[in-house]
XYZ file of C-alpha atoms in Angstrom:
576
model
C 95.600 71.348 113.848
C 93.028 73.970 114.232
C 94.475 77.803 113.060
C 91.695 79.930 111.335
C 93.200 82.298 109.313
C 92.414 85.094 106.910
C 90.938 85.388 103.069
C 90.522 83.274 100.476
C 88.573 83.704 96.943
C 84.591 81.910 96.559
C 85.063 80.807 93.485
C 87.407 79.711 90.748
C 87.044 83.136 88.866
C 88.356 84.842 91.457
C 91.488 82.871 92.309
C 93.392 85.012 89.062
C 93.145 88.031 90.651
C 95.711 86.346 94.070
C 98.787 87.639 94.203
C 101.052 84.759 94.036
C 102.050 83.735 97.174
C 102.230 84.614 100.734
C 105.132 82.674 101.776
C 108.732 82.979 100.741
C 110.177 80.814 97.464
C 113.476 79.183 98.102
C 114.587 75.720 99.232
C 112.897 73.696 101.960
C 115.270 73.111 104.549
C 115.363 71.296 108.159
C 114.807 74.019 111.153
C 114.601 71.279 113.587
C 114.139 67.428 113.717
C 113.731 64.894 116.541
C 112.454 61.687 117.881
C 110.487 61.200 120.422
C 109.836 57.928 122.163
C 111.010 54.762 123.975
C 112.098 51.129 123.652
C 108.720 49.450 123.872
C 106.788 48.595 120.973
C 105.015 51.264 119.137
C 105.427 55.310 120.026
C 102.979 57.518 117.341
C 102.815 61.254 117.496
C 99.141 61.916 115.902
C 98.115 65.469 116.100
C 100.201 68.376 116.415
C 98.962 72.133 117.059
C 100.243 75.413 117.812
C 100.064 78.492 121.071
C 100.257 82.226 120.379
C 103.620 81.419 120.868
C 104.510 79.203 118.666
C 105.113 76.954 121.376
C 104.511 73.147 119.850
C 102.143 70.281 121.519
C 101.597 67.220 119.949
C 99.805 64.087 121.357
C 99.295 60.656 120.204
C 100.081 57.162 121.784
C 102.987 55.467 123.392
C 103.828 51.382 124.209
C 107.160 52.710 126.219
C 107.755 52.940 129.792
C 110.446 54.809 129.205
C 108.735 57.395 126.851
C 110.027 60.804 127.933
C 108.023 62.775 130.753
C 108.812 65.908 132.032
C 106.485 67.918 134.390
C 103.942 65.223 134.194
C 100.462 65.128 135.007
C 101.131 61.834 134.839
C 104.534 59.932 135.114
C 104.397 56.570 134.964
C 102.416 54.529 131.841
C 99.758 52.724 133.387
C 99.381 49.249 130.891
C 99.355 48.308 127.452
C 99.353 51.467 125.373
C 98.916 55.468 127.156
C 97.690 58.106 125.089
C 100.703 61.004 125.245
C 100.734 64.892 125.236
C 104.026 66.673 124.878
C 104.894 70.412 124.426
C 108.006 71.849 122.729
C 109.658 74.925 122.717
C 108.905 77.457 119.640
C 112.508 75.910 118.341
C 111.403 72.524 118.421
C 114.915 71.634 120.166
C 113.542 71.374 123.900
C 110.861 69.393 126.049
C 108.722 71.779 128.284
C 106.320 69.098 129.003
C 105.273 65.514 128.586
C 102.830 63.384 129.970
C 101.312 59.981 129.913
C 97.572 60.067 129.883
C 95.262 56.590 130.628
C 94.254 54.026 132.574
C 94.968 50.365 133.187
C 93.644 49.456 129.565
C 94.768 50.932 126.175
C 94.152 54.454 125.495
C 95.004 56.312 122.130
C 95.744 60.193 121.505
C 94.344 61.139 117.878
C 93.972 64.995 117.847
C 94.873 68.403 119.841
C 93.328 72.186 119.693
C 94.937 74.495 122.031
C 93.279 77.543 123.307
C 95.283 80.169 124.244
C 92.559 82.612 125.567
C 91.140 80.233 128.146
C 95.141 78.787 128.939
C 94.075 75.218 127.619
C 94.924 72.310 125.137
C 92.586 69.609 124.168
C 92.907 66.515 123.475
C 90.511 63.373 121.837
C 90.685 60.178 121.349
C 90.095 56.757 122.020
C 89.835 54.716 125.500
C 89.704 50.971 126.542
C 89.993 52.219 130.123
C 87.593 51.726 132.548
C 89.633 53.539 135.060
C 90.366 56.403 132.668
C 91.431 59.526 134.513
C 87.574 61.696 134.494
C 86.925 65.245 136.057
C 84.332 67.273 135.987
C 82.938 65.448 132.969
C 79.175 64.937 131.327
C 80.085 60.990 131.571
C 81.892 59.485 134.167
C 81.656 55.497 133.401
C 83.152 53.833 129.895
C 79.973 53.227 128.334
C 81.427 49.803 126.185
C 83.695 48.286 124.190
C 85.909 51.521 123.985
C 85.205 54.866 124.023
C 85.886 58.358 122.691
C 87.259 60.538 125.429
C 87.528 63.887 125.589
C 90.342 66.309 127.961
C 91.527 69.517 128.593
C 95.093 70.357 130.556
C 96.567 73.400 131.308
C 99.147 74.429 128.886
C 101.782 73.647 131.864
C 100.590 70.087 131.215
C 100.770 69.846 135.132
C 97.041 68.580 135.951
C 93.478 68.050 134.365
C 90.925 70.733 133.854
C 88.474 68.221 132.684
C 88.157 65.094 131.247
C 85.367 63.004 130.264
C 84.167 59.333 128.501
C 82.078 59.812 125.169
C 80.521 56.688 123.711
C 77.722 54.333 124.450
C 77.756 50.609 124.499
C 79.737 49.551 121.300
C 83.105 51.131 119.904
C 83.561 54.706 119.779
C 86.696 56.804 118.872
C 87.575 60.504 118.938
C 89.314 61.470 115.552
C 89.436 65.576 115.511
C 88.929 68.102 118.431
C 88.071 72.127 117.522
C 87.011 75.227 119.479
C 85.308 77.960 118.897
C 85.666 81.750 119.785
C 83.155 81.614 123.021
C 85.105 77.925 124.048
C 82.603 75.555 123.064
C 84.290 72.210 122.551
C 83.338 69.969 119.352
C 84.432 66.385 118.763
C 84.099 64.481 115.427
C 84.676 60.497 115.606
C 82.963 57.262 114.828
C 80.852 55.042 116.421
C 79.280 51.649 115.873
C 77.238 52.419 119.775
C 73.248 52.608 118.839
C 73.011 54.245 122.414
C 75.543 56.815 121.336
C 74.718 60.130 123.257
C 72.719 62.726 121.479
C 71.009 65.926 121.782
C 69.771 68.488 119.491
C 70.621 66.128 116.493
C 70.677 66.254 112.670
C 70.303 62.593 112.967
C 69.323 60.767 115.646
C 70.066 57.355 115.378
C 72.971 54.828 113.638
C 72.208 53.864 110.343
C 75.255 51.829 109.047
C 77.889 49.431 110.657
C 79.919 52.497 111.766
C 78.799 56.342 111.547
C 80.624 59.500 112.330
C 79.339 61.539 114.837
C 79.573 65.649 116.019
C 79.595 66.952 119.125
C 79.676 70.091 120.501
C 80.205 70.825 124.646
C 79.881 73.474 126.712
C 82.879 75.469 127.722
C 83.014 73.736 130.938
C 82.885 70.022 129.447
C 80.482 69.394 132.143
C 77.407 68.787 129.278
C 76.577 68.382 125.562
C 75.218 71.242 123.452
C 74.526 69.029 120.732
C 75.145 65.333 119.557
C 74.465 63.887 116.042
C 75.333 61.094 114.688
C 76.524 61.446 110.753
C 76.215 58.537 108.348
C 74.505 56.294 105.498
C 73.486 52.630 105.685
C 77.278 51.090 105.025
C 80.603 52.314 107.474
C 81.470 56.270 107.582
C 84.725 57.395 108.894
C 85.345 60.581 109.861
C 88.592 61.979 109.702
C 89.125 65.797 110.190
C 87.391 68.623 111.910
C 87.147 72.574 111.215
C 85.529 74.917 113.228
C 85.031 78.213 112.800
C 85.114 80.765 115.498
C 80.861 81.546 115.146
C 80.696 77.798 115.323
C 80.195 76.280 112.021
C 81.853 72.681 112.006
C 83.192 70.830 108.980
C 83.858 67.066 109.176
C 85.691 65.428 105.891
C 86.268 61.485 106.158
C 85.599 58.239 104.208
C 82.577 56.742 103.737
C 80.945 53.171 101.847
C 77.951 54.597 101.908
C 75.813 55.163 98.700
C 73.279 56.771 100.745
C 75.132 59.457 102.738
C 73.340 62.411 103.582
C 73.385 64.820 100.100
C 72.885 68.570 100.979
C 73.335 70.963 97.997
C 75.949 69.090 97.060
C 78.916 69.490 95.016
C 78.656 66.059 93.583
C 76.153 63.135 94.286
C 77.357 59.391 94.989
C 79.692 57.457 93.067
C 80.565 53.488 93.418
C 82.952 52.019 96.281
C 84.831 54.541 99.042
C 84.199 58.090 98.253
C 85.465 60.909 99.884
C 82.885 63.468 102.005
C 82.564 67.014 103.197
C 80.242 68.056 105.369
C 79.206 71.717 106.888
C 76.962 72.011 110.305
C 75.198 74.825 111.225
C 75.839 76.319 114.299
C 73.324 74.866 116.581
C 74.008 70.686 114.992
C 70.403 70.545 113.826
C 71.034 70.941 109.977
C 73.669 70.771 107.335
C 74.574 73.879 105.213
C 75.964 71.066 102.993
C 77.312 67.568 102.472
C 79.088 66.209 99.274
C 80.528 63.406 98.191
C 84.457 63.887 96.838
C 85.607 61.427 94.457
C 85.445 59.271 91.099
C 84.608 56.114 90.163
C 87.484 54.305 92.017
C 87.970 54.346 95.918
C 88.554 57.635 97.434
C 89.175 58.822 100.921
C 89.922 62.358 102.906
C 92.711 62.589 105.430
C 92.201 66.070 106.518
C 90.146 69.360 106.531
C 90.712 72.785 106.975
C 88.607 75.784 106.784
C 89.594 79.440 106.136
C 87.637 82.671 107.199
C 85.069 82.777 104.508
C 84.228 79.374 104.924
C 86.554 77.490 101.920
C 87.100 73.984 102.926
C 91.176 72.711 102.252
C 90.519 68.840 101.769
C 93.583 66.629 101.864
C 93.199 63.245 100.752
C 94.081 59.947 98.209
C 92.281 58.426 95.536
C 92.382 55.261 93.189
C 90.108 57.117 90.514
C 90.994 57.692 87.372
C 88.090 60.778 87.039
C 88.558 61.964 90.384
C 87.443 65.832 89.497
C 89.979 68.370 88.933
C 89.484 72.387 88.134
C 92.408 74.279 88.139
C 94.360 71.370 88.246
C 98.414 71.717 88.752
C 98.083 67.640 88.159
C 94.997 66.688 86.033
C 95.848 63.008 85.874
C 96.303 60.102 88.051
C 99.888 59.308 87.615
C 98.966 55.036 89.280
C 97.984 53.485 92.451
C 96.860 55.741 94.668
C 97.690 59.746 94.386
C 97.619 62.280 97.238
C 94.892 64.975 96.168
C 93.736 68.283 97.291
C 90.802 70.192 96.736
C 89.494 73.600 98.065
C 85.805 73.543 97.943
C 84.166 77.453 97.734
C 81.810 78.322 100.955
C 78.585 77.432 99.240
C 79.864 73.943 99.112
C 78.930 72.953 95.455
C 81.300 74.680 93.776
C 85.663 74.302 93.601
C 88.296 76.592 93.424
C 90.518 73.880 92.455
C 91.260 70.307 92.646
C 94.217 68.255 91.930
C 96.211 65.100 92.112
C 99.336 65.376 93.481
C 101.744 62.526 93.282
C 104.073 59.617 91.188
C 103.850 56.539 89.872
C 103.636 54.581 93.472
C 101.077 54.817 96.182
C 100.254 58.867 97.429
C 98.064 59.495 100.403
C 97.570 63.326 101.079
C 96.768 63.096 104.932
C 96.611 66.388 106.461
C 96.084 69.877 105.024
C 96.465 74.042 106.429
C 96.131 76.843 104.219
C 97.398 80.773 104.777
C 96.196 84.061 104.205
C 94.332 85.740 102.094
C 95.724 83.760 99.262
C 94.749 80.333 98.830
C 97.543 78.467 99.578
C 98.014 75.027 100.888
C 100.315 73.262 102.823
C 100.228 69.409 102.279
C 101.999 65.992 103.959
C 101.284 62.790 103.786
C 103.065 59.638 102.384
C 104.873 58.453 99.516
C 105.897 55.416 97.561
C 106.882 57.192 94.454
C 110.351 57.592 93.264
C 108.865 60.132 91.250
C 107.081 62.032 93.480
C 107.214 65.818 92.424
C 109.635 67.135 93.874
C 110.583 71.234 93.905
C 113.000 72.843 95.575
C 113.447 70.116 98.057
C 114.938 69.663 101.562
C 115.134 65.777 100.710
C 115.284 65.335 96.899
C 115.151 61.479 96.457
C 113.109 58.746 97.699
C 114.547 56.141 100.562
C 112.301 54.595 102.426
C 110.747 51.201 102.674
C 107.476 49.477 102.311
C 104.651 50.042 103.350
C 104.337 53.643 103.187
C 107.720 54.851 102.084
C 108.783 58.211 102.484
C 106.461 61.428 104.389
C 106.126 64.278 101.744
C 105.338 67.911 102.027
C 104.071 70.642 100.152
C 103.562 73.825 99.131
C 101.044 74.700 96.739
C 99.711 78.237 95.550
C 97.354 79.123 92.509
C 99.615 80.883 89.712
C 96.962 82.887 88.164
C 93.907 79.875 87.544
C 96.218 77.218 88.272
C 97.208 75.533 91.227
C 101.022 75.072 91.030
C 103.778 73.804 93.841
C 106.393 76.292 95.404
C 107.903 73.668 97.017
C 108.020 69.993 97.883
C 110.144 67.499 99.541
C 110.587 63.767 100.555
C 111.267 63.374 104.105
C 112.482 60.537 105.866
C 115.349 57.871 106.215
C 115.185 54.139 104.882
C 113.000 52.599 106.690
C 108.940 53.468 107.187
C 108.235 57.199 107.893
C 104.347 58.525 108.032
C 103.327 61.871 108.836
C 99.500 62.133 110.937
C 99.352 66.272 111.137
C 100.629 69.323 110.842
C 100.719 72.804 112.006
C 101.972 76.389 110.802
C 100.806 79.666 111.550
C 102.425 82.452 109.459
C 105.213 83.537 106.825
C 109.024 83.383 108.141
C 107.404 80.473 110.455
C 108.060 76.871 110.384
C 105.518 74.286 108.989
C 105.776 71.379 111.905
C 105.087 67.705 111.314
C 104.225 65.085 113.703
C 104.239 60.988 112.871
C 106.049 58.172 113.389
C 109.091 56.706 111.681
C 110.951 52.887 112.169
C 113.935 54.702 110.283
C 117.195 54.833 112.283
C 118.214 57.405 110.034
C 115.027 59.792 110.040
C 116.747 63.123 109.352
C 117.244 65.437 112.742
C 118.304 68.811 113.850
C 118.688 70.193 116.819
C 117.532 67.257 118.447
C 115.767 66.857 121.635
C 116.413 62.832 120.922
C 119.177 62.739 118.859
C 118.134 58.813 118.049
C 115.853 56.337 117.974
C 114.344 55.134 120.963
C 114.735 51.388 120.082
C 111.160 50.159 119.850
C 109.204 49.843 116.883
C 108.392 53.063 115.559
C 109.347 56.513 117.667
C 107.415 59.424 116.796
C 108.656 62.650 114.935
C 108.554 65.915 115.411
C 110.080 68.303 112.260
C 109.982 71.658 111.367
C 110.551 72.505 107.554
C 111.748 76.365 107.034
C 111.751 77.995 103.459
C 114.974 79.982 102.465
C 118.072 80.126 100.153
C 120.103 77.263 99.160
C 122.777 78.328 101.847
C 119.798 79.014 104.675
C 120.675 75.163 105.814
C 123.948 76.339 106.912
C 123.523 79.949 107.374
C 125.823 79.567 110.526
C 129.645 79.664 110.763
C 130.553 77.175 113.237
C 133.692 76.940 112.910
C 134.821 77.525 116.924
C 138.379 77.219 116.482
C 139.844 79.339 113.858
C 140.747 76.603 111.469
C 138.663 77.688 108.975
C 136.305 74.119 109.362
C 133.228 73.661 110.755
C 133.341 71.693 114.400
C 131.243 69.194 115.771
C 129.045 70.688 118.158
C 125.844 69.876 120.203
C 123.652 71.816 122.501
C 121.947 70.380 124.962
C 118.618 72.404 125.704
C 117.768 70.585 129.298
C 121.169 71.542 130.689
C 122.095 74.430 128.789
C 125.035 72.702 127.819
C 127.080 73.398 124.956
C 130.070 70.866 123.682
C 132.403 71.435 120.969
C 134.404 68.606 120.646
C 138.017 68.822 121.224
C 137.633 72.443 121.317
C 135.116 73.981 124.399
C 132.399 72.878 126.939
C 130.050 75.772 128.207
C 126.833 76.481 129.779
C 124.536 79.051 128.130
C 120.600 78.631 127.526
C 117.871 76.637 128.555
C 114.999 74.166 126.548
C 113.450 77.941 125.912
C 116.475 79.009 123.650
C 117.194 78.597 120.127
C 120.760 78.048 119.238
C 121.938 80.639 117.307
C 125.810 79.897 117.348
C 127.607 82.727 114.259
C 130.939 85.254 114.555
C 129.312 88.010 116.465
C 132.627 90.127 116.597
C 134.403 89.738 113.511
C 137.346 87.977 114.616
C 136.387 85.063 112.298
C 135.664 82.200 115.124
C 131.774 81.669 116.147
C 130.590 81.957 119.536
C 128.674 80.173 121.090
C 124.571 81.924 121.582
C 121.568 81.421 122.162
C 118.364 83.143 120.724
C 114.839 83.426 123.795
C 111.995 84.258 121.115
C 109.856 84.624 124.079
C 111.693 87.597 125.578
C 113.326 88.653 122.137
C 116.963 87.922 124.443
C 120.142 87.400 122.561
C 122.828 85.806 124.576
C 126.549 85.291 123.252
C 129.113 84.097 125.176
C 131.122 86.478 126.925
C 129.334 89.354 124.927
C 126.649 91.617 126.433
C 123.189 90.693 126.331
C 120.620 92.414 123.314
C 116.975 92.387 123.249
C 115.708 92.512 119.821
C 112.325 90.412 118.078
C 109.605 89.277 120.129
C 108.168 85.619 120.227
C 106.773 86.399 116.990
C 110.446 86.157 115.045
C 112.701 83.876 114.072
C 116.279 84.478 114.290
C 118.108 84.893 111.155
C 122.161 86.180 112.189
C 124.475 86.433 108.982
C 126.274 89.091 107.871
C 124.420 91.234 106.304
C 126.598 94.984 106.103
């Protein structure tokens, strides 16, 4: 998760003036759906970004030998668990790369960034390795009992640029990953390491059980620029990063601390688990702020996002009955824990609104984007609510299990002063789904979740793993489109002329196309979309395929038409 985008208002008064929304109204509906793992014990898909594009990579962590790989840097899994990168088409429906990544201990993938300028994805997260695949890198030993770690691969996923061990002699983990506009790398995590490596640091040493730390690297990962660690006297848990492109970085998380560092703060400490935000100046040394975010219950953050003038998106869940609100769409805690999200104005100590956002079960907001110019905010996380609030949904009742239930996502936009939802769904099958991240970049674009799911029924579409792999949880990987009740089956696919849909699959990696008991054809690749509709009016769909990188329509035994660019979606119907 890293996009930067455009405008958004610096204070509450301001937010009346935003036109409504930026995104199309109209049902939520699945543009593409699919598992991803093996039959070992646990696959997770953790962090999910996007390219220029739209091409998808996600990483996270596998137990399965038989996890899919294709163009590898790295085949095989090494032991225990391998941290995994994968990249998807801009469809979601094919596999342009996947690759193990680890050593002969257990290694974890918890975030990506992908820079397109410098032809690079990065990845962070956690190592048990000792044998950890390192190149190029500022530290080339584990420095303890697990560290952070820190990569970059070519967006082919075919090698390492560089990769490198962060930590000192204790536990550390990598938890969010950024980059700025000049390709300086940052790194937010936690440590409980006293030898933790720093430079140029707000604060120099540990001060609780665990602390967060920042750090920011050269473009060439070969040194630090700065290292700090971030904490009070009890255990702080980072959980997000921002960075903006002049190299301010925001870092939300959790922390137990009643003596976290307070910089013109929005609100001082408050008993148990509060929520924090926290803005770094450019060169580490100093905070432009750091608040606490919560009531008098327990309170944590789950995610962070930061637009271009500096408005921090803060997704998160809270047990507090007074967590504070402004502008709220929800201005109550409806019981257990609710999802929340807040959008905190530049200066830091003031909002532009705040809200709870969930039923009568257990909510927990865990990731958060925003778009435009307009305030908006696009929110997932999990559910145990029957009556979650759902609007306009793909998936309009709850059915999954314990402990987390359900994923949920959302689309929220201030109506005038108020923060009100567009859209919302449940998403997920019967058993456990939980979302980690997710990515969008623009209107008439997919939002994209990643997660994990033990549900043999977790919804899919255009599947590039139709089921589940057989171990304990697989991950997911789902788009969610907006559009008109009928958008879900804009196509006619009926291939036959009996006026009823067929049964019909495309397979991306072969190009192959089955109808059953009608057709079998080749057209397409794991590039295409399938874009199957009755191109020539004689009322039976052909089978086609949609490149968004070239803008290439293909239909079967029609003539080839260029039209949209990598930038579209395609959208056939009849429309004269």
């Amino acid at each position: 998760m890293r996009r930067t985008v455009l405008i958004t208002a610096l204070a509450g008064a301001l937010v009346s003036a935003l036109p409504r929304t930026l995104f199309p109204s109209g049902d939520l509906w699945l543009a593409a759906s699919t598992f991803l793992g093996g039959a070992g014990g646990a696959d997770v898909g953790w962090g999910i970004d996007l390219d220029d594009e739209k091409n998808i990579y996600v990483v996270g962590y596998t137990y399965s030998s038989d996890f899919p790989v294709v163009g590898a840097y790295q085949s095989t899994r090494d032991w225990d668990a391998d941290a995994f990168v994968s990249k998807f088409s801009s469809s979601g429906t094919g596999l342009v790369f996947s690759t193990f990544l680890g050593g002969a201990s257990s290694d974890y993938g918890y975030a990506i960034a992908v820079d397109p300028p410098h032809g690079q994805l990065l990845v962070t997260g956690r190592t048990l390795s000792c044998n950890f695949p390192v190149l190029n890198g500022f530290q080339s030993t584990c420095g303890g009992n697990g560290d952070a770690f820190v990569a970059a691969l070519p967006t082919s996923g075919s090698s390492l640029i560089v990769s490198s061990y962060l930590g000192g002699e204790a536990d550390d983990k990598g938890r969010g990953i950024g980059i700025d506009q000049y390709g300086y790398v940052y790194v937010a995590g936690e440590t409980s390491s006293d030898d933790f490596p720093t430079l140029s640091c707000y604060q120099g040493s540990r001060q609780g059980g665990v602390d967060g730390f920042l750090a920011e690297l050269f473009p060439a990962g070969s040194s630090l620029y700065y290292s700090t660690y971030l904490g009070g006297s009890a255990d702080d848990y980072p959980s997000g990063l921002a960075v903006r492109p002049a190299g301010f970085a925001f870092v939300a998380g959790t922390t137990k601390s009643g003596d976290f560092p307070e910089v013109n703060a929005y609100q001082g400490n408050n008993a148990g688990e509060s929520a924090f935000v926290s803005k770094f100046a450019a060169s580490g040394s100093y905070l432009h702020y750091s608040t606490y975010l919560g009531g008098s219950g327990d309170d944590g953050a789950g995610g962070i996002f930061v637009d271009s003038y500096d408005a921090a998106y803060v997704a998160g869940f809270t047990l507090s009955p007074d967590f504070p609100t402004f502008n709220a769409y929800q201005a109550s805690h409806a019981g257990g824990y609710d999802a929340f999200v807040t959008c905190l104005g530049s200066p830091g100590f003031t909002l532009i609104y705040s809200s709870y956002f969930g039923g009568s079960g257990n909510d927990y907001g865990l990731a958060v984007e925003a778009e435009g110019d307009y305030s908006e905010a696009f929110l997932c996380g999990a559910t145990m609510s029957y009556d979650f609030p759902a609007l306009l949904p793909y998936q309009a009742t709850f059915s999954g299990g314990a402990p987390y239930g359900d994923a949920f996502f959302a689309h929220l936009a201030p109506d005038g002063d108020i923060l009100r939802p567009h859209s919302s769904t449940y998403l997920g099958g019967t058993a456990d789904d939980l979302p980690h991240d997710l990515a969008l970049d623009y209107a008439g674009q997919p939002a994209w979740l990643v997660g994990e799911t033990n549900s043999q029924d977790f919804p899919v579409r255009w599947p590039f793993q139709p089921t589940h792999g057989g171990g304990i949880t697989d991950a997911f990987v789902t788009g969610l489109d907006w559009g008109s009740a009928s958008a879900r089956n804009q196509y006619h696919t009926d291939f036959d002329g009996d006026g009823v849909s067929d049964i019909a699959i495309f397979r991306a990696a072969e190009g192959l196309w089955s109808v059953r008991s009608v057709t079998r054809a080749y057209l397409g690749n794991s590039l295409d979309a399938p874009v199957p509709a009755d191109y020539d009016g004689d009322g039976v769909a052909e089978i086609a395929t949609y490149r968004p990188r070239a803008g290439m329509w293909a239909v079967l035994g029609l003539p080839r038409v260029y039209f949209g660019s990598a930038w579209d979606q395609a959208r056939p119907a009849d429309y004269n």
